[in-house]
């Protein structure tokens, strides 16, 4: 009896594991479908992500979703799936520039601008910091009334609540 | 009626040309009688507004009277169009929206010309520059995009109707707000260029335009977010911002305008960044014109774009002229823009403004780069590519986080130099609060290591808490000083404090609004959606909600026919609401439009879209989106608007203290 019970438990565990694996597989496929579908544009000129196109009677989105599912069922790799869409619908079907060739520039430029900008600002700040104040040759010159007013105004600006 | 409108536009062009030329002569060749000539130029500018107003009024009357002999009315209206949308006809098409641009420019010009006694000479320069911009728009209206063009052939019985996407209440106010923002930047631009031309000493032009710029920026902020809300409520894809070229066009001047609002303080306080500020406002105005060009030229495809037309060339020429004029006067008069002070420390308010400006300008460049890259790609590779949301999200989120960090740090730094002790004192508790928030969120189940979007979301919330705590500490510290001095309660003291320096504390309220919006954006990392065919009694579960289809039906109205479903929403066993997602078919334009139905709470939005019907079963297909924290965005916008209004209120006269020996020095005395 005990052996039977163990066997039943093992079989149950096996079935459960198989079920989980199958479900996990389904979930992975769904996730992959969603991931790839969010890398593609609908080409009906709605300017929307393929999986978010919600036009009734859209002549493209349903067909494209079907093609995506069919490619995945064939076992095509992600690259192959995307390539087949590019060949059929042109490069605008990809939602973002690739990281190859000239398109790489699209990704590099903002970061390059940030690095260059930061460097420039740091250099400017350092240059401004190092800039010597103009001092008269004979030491500190007497300050005129107008200059004193100017300094008072500046102090007020600097310290106002 | 069309003749009246056409004549008004032609006369407006002649008067604006006179205003420009007479004003220019009076300023360039001063001699006896020049003042009177200048005065006639000013009055011609005022009359230009009256005539453009007349033309706009005629167009609206034609829309209301269904005058389909005018091509514009035929293409953008129909007999059954509801009355509020007949007003919207004015800005819903190419020609009408240009007329609206011209009208708002005339209105801004009118206010400026009526207030000319503030500084007659500077206002005269600004008036001439505004007249030049007005000439451009009136040339377009008279010769390239005439709103009163007459229909050829037999008179049609009805019009094509307004674009269904525009038949939504917010579209009655979103474009005017956006245009008030776009057009409004002409005023600070005109003053800046005027000041440069006349080598105007000091910062007076900045003082004069400070409120203009803030009001304009406030309108643009409203316009941008109303557009986002409209997209969320009408387009039916569950999002509010898709990095569409036209959205980007409105965002770019907002970014540089925001940079200007910050950097202008450096010029006022320290006489620094004069050249930078000048170019920043030139760029902001240029981007406003560029945005108008993007929407109208057809160079980029967009859901918002007007029909492709030849007027793009006009805009390109105008942009080149603007740039050339600005450059010439800058080269001639750049000696007047020398900085009055040097930077004393890297850890100072000045350097925080420099970095703040850098980040805003880089953000603007990135948006511009992404928007125009498809065109660049076509030139270089002979084919267009798409630059969509993944690109913008990946490059813009880190920039936004850096800006958020500076929002926390900047206001607590003193002008000139900040000591390390002061930094430690000011930042210790806010930083600990932000870290504690992060720890609590991870303990509650936030898993930032699982996905980069979760990490961004966590960092956004932590930085938002940091900003909130620094803002609160600023109010509390300042309030305590006043409370000690006056004996008022802390809250009353904080109100008093705000009233004493509305610009600074209004600015903090705006910052608070920004972080509320950022928290709303952070919620997008956890969006969920589900699509299902739903017959009578069918259920769909999403998040904590169970949706049950009670019924679905069709309806016929004069302007449109519609299909809609009645969906009961349950949370647990309790029904909390009923939603009515709908799809409309507009008869005149033969176009469909979705009307999503949304149940909003501070925690999340349940957003239902009627996707269509299954042709075989006749049952509706419903798409449900669960979007966390979206309401925070709209609340944040209200806070930003409130902060802007506070910043516009004049300061209360500071209390005069006659016994300096007894005065306690305020620890918040670092200026704004």
PDB file of C-alpha atoms in Angstrom, chain A residues 38 41 45-49 51-56 65 91-111 113-114 116-119 121-122 124-126 128-133 150 154 156-161, chain B residues 235-237 244 268-270 272-273 301-303 341-346 354-355 358-359 362 365-366 369 373 376-377 380-381 383-391 394-395 399 415-416 497 501 504 531 583 594 609 611-612 623 666 668-671:
ATOM      1  CA  UNK A  38       6.422  45.590 -29.243  1.00  0.00           C
ATOM      2  CA  UNK A  41       5.084  49.005 -35.869  1.00  0.00           C
ATOM      3  CA  UNK A  45       0.058  54.603 -40.804  1.00  0.00           C
ATOM      4  CA  UNK A  46      -1.476  54.786 -37.345  1.00  0.00           C
ATOM      5  CA  UNK A  47       2.056  55.201 -35.922  1.00  0.00           C
ATOM      6  CA  UNK A  48       1.335  52.636 -33.228  1.00  0.00           C
ATOM      7  CA  UNK A  49       3.101  49.588 -31.886  1.00  0.00           C
ATOM      8  CA  UNK A  51       0.250  44.997 -30.584  1.00  0.00           C
ATOM      9  CA  UNK A  52      -1.348  48.323 -29.662  1.00  0.00           C
ATOM     10  CA  UNK A  53      -2.963  49.157 -33.006  1.00  0.00           C
ATOM     11  CA  UNK A  54      -6.667  49.324 -32.252  1.00  0.00           C
ATOM     12  CA  UNK A  55      -8.154  50.348 -35.558  1.00  0.00           C
ATOM     13  CA  UNK A  56     -11.314  48.495 -36.453  1.00  0.00           C
ATOM     14  CA  UNK A  65       0.109  39.471 -35.780  1.00  0.00           C
ATOM     15  CA  UNK A  91      12.807  49.114 -42.452  1.00  0.00           C
ATOM     16  CA  UNK A  92      10.113  51.410 -41.020  1.00  0.00           C
ATOM     17  CA  UNK A  93       8.406  48.342 -39.564  1.00  0.00           C
ATOM     18  CA  UNK A  94      11.026  48.220 -36.794  1.00  0.00           C
ATOM     19  CA  UNK A  95      10.013  50.540 -33.980  1.00  0.00           C
ATOM     20  CA  UNK A  96      13.516  51.689 -33.088  1.00  0.00           C
ATOM     21  CA  UNK A  97      16.785  52.025 -35.007  1.00  0.00           C
ATOM     22  CA  UNK A  98      18.971  48.948 -35.068  1.00  0.00           C
ATOM     23  CA  UNK A  99      22.427  49.086 -33.530  1.00  0.00           C
ATOM     24  CA  UNK A 100      24.123  48.386 -36.849  1.00  0.00           C
ATOM     25  CA  UNK A 101      25.737  50.621 -39.454  1.00  0.00           C
ATOM     26  CA  UNK A 102      24.545  54.187 -39.784  1.00  0.00           C
ATOM     27  CA  UNK A 103      21.608  53.541 -37.449  1.00  0.00           C
ATOM     28  CA  UNK A 104      24.063  53.127 -34.594  1.00  0.00           C
ATOM     29  CA  UNK A 105      24.571  56.887 -34.780  1.00  0.00           C
ATOM     30  CA  UNK A 106      20.989  57.425 -33.588  1.00  0.00           C
ATOM     31  CA  UNK A 107      21.857  55.751 -30.277  1.00  0.00           C
ATOM     32  CA  UNK A 108      25.339  57.148 -29.851  1.00  0.00           C
ATOM     33  CA  UNK A 109      24.605  60.815 -30.507  1.00  0.00           C
ATOM     34  CA  UNK A 110      22.531  61.686 -27.388  1.00  0.00           C
ATOM     35  CA  UNK A 111      25.094  60.111 -25.066  1.00  0.00           C
ATOM     36  CA  UNK A 113      26.201  65.077 -26.673  1.00  0.00           C
ATOM     37  CA  UNK A 114      25.769  64.520 -22.936  1.00  0.00           C
ATOM     38  CA  UNK A 116      30.618  66.538 -24.563  1.00  0.00           C
ATOM     39  CA  UNK A 117      28.211  68.892 -22.831  1.00  0.00           C
ATOM     40  CA  UNK A 118      29.271  67.787 -19.354  1.00  0.00           C
ATOM     41  CA  UNK A 119      32.922  68.111 -20.284  1.00  0.00           C
ATOM     42  CA  UNK A 121      30.444  72.734 -18.600  1.00  0.00           C
ATOM     43  CA  UNK A 122      33.141  71.390 -16.280  1.00  0.00           C
ATOM     44  CA  UNK A 124      33.863  76.373 -18.391  1.00  0.00           C
ATOM     45  CA  UNK A 125      33.353  76.204 -14.652  1.00  0.00           C
ATOM     46  CA  UNK A 126      37.066  75.564 -14.090  1.00  0.00           C
ATOM     47  CA  UNK A 128      35.715  80.771 -14.723  1.00  0.00           C
ATOM     48  CA  UNK A 129      37.024  79.721 -11.351  1.00  0.00           C
ATOM     49  CA  UNK A 130      40.629  80.234 -12.396  1.00  0.00           C
ATOM     50  CA  UNK A 131      39.924  83.606 -14.025  1.00  0.00           C
ATOM     51  CA  UNK A 132      41.812  86.191 -11.990  1.00  0.00           C
ATOM     52  CA  UNK A 133      40.003  89.248 -10.744  1.00  0.00           C
ATOM     53  CA  UNK A 150      26.131  98.475  -6.736  1.00  0.00           C
ATOM     54  CA  UNK A 154      24.301  92.776  -5.155  1.00  0.00           C
ATOM     55  CA  UNK A 156      20.745  92.391  -1.149  1.00  0.00           C
ATOM     56  CA  UNK A 157      20.092  90.151  -4.171  1.00  0.00           C
ATOM     57  CA  UNK A 158      22.397  87.451  -2.808  1.00  0.00           C
ATOM     58  CA  UNK A 159      20.884  87.338   0.614  1.00  0.00           C
ATOM     59  CA  UNK A 160      17.201  88.089   0.155  1.00  0.00           C
ATOM     60  CA  UNK A 161      14.888  85.444   1.649  1.00  0.00           C
TER      61      UNK A 161
ATOM     62  CA  UNK B 235      -6.682  57.441 -28.972  1.00  0.00           C
ATOM     63  CA  UNK B 236      -7.516  54.260 -27.077  1.00  0.00           C
ATOM     64  CA  UNK B 237      -4.089  52.655 -26.844  1.00  0.00           C
ATOM     65  CA  UNK B 244       4.952  61.270 -31.752  1.00  0.00           C
ATOM     66  CA  UNK B 268      19.325  88.686 -12.739  1.00  0.00           C
ATOM     67  CA  UNK B 269      21.269  87.784  -9.626  1.00  0.00           C
ATOM     68  CA  UNK B 270      24.812  87.592 -10.823  1.00  0.00           C
ATOM     69  CA  UNK B 272      26.099  85.864 -15.753  1.00  0.00           C
ATOM     70  CA  UNK B 273      25.037  83.740 -18.749  1.00  0.00           C
ATOM     71  CA  UNK B 301       4.325  61.269 -40.310  1.00  0.00           C
ATOM     72  CA  UNK B 302       2.160  61.812 -37.277  1.00  0.00           C
ATOM     73  CA  UNK B 303      -1.330  61.120 -36.061  1.00  0.00           C
ATOM     74  CA  UNK B 341      30.975  87.946 -12.288  1.00  0.00           C
ATOM     75  CA  UNK B 342      33.092  84.876 -12.196  1.00  0.00           C
ATOM     76  CA  UNK B 343      32.063  81.528 -10.831  1.00  0.00           C
ATOM     77  CA  UNK B 344      33.497  81.011  -7.388  1.00  0.00           C
ATOM     78  CA  UNK B 345      32.793  77.371  -6.653  1.00  0.00           C
ATOM     79  CA  UNK B 346      31.664  74.201  -8.358  1.00  0.00           C
ATOM     80  CA  UNK B 354      24.665  75.388 -15.512  1.00  0.00           C
ATOM     81  CA  UNK B 355      24.180  71.633 -15.186  1.00  0.00           C
ATOM     82  CA  UNK B 358      22.903  71.516 -19.920  1.00  0.00           C
ATOM     83  CA  UNK B 359      20.544  68.632 -19.145  1.00  0.00           C
ATOM     84  CA  UNK B 362      20.648  67.897 -24.155  1.00  0.00           C
ATOM     85  CA  UNK B 365      18.607  67.952 -28.596  1.00  0.00           C
ATOM     86  CA  UNK B 366      17.822  64.267 -28.040  1.00  0.00           C
ATOM     87  CA  UNK B 369      17.618  64.194 -32.974  1.00  0.00           C
ATOM     88  CA  UNK B 373      16.695  60.987 -37.587  1.00  0.00           C
ATOM     89  CA  UNK B 376      18.568  61.997 -41.933  1.00  0.00           C
ATOM     90  CA  UNK B 377      18.408  58.268 -42.529  1.00  0.00           C
ATOM     91  CA  UNK B 380      22.112  58.960 -46.007  1.00  0.00           C
ATOM     92  CA  UNK B 381      20.699  55.456 -46.503  1.00  0.00           C
ATOM     93  CA  UNK B 383      15.342  54.736 -46.768  1.00  0.00           C
ATOM     94  CA  UNK B 384      13.415  55.985 -43.797  1.00  0.00           C
ATOM     95  CA  UNK B 385      13.502  54.241 -40.468  1.00  0.00           C
ATOM     96  CA  UNK B 386      11.217  54.535 -37.468  1.00  0.00           C
ATOM     97  CA  UNK B 387      12.384  56.152 -34.252  1.00  0.00           C
ATOM     98  CA  UNK B 388       9.685  55.205 -31.794  1.00  0.00           C
ATOM     99  CA  UNK B 389       9.062  55.122 -28.046  1.00  0.00           C
ATOM    100  CA  UNK B 390      11.761  52.523 -27.151  1.00  0.00           C
ATOM    101  CA  UNK B 391      14.474  54.884 -28.415  1.00  0.00           C
ATOM    102  CA  UNK B 394      15.932  54.557 -23.315  1.00  0.00           C
ATOM    103  CA  UNK B 395      17.744  57.851 -23.818  1.00  0.00           C
ATOM    104  CA  UNK B 399      18.351  62.388 -18.464  1.00  0.00           C
ATOM    105  CA  UNK B 415      24.825  81.437  -4.503  1.00  0.00           C
ATOM    106  CA  UNK B 416      28.591  81.760  -4.936  1.00  0.00           C
ATOM    107  CA  UNK B 497       7.067  83.216   3.582  1.00  0.00           C
ATOM    108  CA  UNK B 501       9.083  85.582  -2.246  1.00  0.00           C
ATOM    109  CA  UNK B 504      11.007  81.213  -5.239  1.00  0.00           C
ATOM    110  CA  UNK B 531      -7.888  41.459 -24.515  1.00  0.00           C
ATOM    111  CA  UNK B 583     -16.614  52.968 -30.659  1.00  0.00           C
ATOM    112  CA  UNK B 594     -12.700  55.004 -29.867  1.00  0.00           C
ATOM    113  CA  UNK B 609     -11.394  49.997 -24.944  1.00  0.00           C
ATOM    114  CA  UNK B 611     -11.793  47.137 -29.906  1.00  0.00           C
ATOM    115  CA  UNK B 612     -14.542  46.067 -32.280  1.00  0.00           C
ATOM    116  CA  UNK B 623      -9.233  45.402 -24.252  1.00  0.00           C
ATOM    117  CA  UNK B 666      17.581  83.454   8.333  1.00  0.00           C
ATOM    118  CA  UNK B 668      17.435  80.184   4.176  1.00  0.00           C
ATOM    119  CA  UNK B 669      19.089  83.331   3.010  1.00  0.00           C
ATOM    120  CA  UNK B 670      20.505  81.890  -0.141  1.00  0.00           C
ATOM    121  CA  UNK B 671      18.254  83.670  -2.584  1.00  0.00           C
TER     122      UNK B 671
END
